[in-house]
PDB file of C-alpha atoms in Angstrom:
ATOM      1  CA  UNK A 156      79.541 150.393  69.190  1.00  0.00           C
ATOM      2  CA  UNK A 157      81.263 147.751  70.511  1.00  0.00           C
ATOM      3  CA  UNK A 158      82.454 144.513  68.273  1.00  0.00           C
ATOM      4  CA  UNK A 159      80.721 141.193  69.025  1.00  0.00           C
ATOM      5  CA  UNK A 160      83.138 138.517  68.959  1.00  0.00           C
ATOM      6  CA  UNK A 161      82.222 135.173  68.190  1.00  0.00           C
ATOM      7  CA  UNK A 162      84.806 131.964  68.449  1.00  0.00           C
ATOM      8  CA  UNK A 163      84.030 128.857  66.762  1.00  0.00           C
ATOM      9  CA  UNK A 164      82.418 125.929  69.188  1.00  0.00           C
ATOM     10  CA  UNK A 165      84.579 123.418  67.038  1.00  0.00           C
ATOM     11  CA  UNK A 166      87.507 123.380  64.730  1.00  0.00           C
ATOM     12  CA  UNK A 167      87.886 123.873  61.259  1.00  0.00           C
ATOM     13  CA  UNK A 168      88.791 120.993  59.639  1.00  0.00           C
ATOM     14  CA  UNK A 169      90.794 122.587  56.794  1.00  0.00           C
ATOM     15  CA  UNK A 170      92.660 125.969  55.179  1.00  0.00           C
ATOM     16  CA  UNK A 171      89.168 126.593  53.345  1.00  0.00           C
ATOM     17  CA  UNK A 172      86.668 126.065  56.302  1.00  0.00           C
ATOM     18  CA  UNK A 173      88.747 128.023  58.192  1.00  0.00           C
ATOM     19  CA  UNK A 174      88.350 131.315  55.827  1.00  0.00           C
ATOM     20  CA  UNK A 175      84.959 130.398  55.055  1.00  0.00           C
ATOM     21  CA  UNK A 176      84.074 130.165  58.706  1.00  0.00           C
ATOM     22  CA  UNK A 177      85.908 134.232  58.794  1.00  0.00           C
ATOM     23  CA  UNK A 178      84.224 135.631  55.421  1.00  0.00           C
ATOM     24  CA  UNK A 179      81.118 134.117  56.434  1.00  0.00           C
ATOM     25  CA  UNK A 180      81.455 135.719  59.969  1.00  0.00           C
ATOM     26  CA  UNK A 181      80.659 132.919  61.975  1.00  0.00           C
ATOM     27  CA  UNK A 182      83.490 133.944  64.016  1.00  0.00           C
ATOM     28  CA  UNK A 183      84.899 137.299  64.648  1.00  0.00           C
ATOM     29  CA  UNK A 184      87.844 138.632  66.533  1.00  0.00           C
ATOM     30  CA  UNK A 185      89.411 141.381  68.228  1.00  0.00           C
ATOM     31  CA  UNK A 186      91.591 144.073  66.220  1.00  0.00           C
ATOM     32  CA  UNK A 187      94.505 142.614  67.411  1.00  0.00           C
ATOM     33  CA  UNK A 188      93.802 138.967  66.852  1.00  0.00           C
ATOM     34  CA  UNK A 189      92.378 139.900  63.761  1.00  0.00           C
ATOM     35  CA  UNK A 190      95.493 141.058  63.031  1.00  0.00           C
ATOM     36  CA  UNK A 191      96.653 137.687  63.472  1.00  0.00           C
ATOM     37  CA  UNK A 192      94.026 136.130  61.558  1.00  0.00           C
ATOM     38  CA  UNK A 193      94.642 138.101  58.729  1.00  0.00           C
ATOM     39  CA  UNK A 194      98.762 137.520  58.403  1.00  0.00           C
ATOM     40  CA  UNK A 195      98.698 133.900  58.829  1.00  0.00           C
ATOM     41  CA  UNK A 196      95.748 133.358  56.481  1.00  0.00           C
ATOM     42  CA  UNK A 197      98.056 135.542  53.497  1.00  0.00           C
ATOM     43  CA  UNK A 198     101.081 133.435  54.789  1.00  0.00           C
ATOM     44  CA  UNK A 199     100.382 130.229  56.388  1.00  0.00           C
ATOM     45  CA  UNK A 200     103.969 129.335  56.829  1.00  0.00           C
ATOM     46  CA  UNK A 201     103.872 131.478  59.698  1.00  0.00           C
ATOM     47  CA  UNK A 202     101.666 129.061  61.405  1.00  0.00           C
ATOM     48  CA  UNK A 203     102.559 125.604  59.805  1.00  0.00           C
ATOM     49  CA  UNK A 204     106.700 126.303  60.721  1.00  0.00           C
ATOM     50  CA  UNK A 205     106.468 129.738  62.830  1.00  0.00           C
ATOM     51  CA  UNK A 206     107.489 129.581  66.325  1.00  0.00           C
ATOM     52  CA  UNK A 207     104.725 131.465  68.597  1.00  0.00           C
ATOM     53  CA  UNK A 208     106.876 133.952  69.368  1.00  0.00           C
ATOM     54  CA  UNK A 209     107.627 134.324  65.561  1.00  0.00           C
ATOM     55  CA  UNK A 210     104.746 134.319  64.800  1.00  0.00           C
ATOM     56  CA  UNK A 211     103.829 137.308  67.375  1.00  0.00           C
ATOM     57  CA  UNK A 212     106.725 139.679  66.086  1.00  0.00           C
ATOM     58  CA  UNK A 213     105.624 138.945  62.389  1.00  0.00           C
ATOM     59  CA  UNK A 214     101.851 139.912  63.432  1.00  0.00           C
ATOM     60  CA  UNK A 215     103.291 143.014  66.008  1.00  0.00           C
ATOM     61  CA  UNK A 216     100.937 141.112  69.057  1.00  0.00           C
ATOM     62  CA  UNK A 217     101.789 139.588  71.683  1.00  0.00           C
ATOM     63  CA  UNK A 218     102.117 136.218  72.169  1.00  0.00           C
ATOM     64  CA  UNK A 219      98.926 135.720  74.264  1.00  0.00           C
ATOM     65  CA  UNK A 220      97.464 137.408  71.232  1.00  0.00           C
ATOM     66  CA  UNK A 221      98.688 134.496  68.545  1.00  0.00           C
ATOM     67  CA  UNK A 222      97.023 131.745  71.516  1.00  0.00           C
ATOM     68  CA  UNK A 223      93.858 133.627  71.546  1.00  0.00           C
ATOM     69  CA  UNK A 224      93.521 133.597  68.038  1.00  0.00           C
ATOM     70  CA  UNK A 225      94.083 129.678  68.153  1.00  0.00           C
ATOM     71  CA  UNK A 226      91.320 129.487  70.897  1.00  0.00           C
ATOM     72  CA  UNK A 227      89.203 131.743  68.402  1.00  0.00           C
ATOM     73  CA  UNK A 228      89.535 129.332  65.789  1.00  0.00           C
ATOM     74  CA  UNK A 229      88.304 126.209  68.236  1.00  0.00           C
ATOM     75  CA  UNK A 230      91.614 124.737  68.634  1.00  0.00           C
ATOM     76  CA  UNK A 231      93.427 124.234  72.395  1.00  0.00           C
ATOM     77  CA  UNK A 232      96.897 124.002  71.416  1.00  0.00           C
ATOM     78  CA  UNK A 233      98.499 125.845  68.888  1.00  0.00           C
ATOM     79  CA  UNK A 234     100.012 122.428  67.538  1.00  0.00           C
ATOM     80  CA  UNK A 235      96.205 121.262  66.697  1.00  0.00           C
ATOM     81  CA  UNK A 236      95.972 124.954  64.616  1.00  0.00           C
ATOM     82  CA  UNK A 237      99.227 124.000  62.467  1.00  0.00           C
ATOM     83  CA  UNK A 238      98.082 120.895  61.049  1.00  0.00           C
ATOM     84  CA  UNK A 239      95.464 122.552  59.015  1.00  0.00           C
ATOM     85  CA  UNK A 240      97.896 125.538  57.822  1.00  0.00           C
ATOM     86  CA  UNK A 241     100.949 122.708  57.135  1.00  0.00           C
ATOM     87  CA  UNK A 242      98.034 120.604  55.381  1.00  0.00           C
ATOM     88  CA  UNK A 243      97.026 123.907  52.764  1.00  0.00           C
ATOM     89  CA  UNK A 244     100.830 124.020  52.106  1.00  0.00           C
ATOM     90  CA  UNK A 245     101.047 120.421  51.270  1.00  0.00           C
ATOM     91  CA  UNK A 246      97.758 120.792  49.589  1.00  0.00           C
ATOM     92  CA  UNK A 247      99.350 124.325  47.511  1.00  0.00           C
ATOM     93  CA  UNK A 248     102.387 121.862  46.522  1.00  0.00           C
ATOM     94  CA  UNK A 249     100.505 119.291  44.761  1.00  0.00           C
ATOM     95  CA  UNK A 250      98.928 121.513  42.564  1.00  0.00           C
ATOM     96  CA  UNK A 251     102.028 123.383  41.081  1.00  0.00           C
ATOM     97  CA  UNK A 252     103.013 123.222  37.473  1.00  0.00           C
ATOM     98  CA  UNK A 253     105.336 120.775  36.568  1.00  0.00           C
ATOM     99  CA  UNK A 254     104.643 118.928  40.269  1.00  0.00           C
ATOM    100  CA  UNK A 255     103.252 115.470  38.625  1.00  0.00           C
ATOM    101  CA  UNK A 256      99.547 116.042  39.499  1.00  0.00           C
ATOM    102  CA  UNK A 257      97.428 113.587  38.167  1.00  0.00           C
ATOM    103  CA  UNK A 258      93.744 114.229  36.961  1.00  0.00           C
ATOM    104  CA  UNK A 259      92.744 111.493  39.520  1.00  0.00           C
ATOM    105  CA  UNK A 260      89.882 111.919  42.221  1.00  0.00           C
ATOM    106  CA  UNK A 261      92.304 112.950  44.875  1.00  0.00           C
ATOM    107  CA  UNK A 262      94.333 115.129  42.591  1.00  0.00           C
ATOM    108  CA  UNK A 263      97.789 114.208  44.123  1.00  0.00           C
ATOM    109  CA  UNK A 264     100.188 112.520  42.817  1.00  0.00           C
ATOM    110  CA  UNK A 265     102.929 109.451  43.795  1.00  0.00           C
ATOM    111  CA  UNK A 266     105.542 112.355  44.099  1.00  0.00           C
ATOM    112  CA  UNK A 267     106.520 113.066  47.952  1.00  0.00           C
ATOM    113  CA  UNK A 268     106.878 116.444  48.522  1.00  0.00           C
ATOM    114  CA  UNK A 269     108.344 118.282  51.827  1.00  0.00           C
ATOM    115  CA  UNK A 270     108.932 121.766  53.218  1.00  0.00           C
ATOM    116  CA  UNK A 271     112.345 122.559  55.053  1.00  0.00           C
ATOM    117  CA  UNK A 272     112.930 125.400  57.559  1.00  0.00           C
ATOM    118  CA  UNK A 273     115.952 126.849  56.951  1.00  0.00           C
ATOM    119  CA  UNK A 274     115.553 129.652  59.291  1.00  0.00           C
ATOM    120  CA  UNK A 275     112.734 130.898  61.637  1.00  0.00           C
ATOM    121  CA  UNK A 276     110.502 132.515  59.206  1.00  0.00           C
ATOM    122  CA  UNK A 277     111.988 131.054  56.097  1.00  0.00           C
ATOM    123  CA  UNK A 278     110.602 127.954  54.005  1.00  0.00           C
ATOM    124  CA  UNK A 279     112.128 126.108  51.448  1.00  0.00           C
ATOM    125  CA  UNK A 280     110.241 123.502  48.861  1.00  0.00           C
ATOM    126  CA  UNK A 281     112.432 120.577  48.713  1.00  0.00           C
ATOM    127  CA  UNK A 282     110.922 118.273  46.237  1.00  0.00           C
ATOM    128  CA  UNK A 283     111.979 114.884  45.431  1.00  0.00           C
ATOM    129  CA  UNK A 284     112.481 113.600  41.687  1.00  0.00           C
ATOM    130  CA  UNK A 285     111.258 110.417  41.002  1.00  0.00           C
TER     131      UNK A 285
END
């Protein structure tokens, strides 16, 4: 039987609507593409730093295959799609031991925090000390 796919009519507005949108099946892809989906959702540096082509080889797709998946997801460039995935990393940052996370309504900290690529496919936390 063939697989209905379904893309969603708008964006996800974060990390967590994003796989909610996927385990809720409001939108379903192709084998390939949910190839994709699966890889950058278990490593979303891949999407927040990853070139396309990077992020193609990583996934074994082509690189028509990584855009679909960004079209999938409501997005038309895959610029648009990174924000969310660089946002989750930010978001992962603020909430590690020993980062300064407050108890505060927002949950983050004074602290600035940023990620470094210090080669395609490779992510380093550079922290600053205050």
């Amino acid at each position: 039987m063939p697989q209905h796919i379904r893309s969603l009519s708008s964006p996800p507005a974060s990390f967590e609507e994003l796989k909610s949108a996927i385990a809720s099946r409001h939108v379903t892809f192709s084998l390939r593409v949910e190839n994709v989906a699966k890889r950058v959702l278990a490593k979303p540096e891949l999407m927040a730093f990853g070139s396309t082509t990077s992020i193609a080889d990583d996934c074994g797709v082509s690189v028509s295959t990584v855009m679909r998946f960004v079209a999938h997801i409501g997005f038309h460039e895959i610029a648009q799609a990174r924000a969310i995935f660089r946002n989750e990393l930010r978001r992962r940052l603020s909430v590690l031991p020993g980062s300064g996370t407050k108890n505060g309504s927002d949950g983050v900290d004074a602290r600035r925090h940023s990620l470094v690529r210090s080669s395609p496919g490779s992510v380093v936390y550079a922290g600053s000390e205050d």
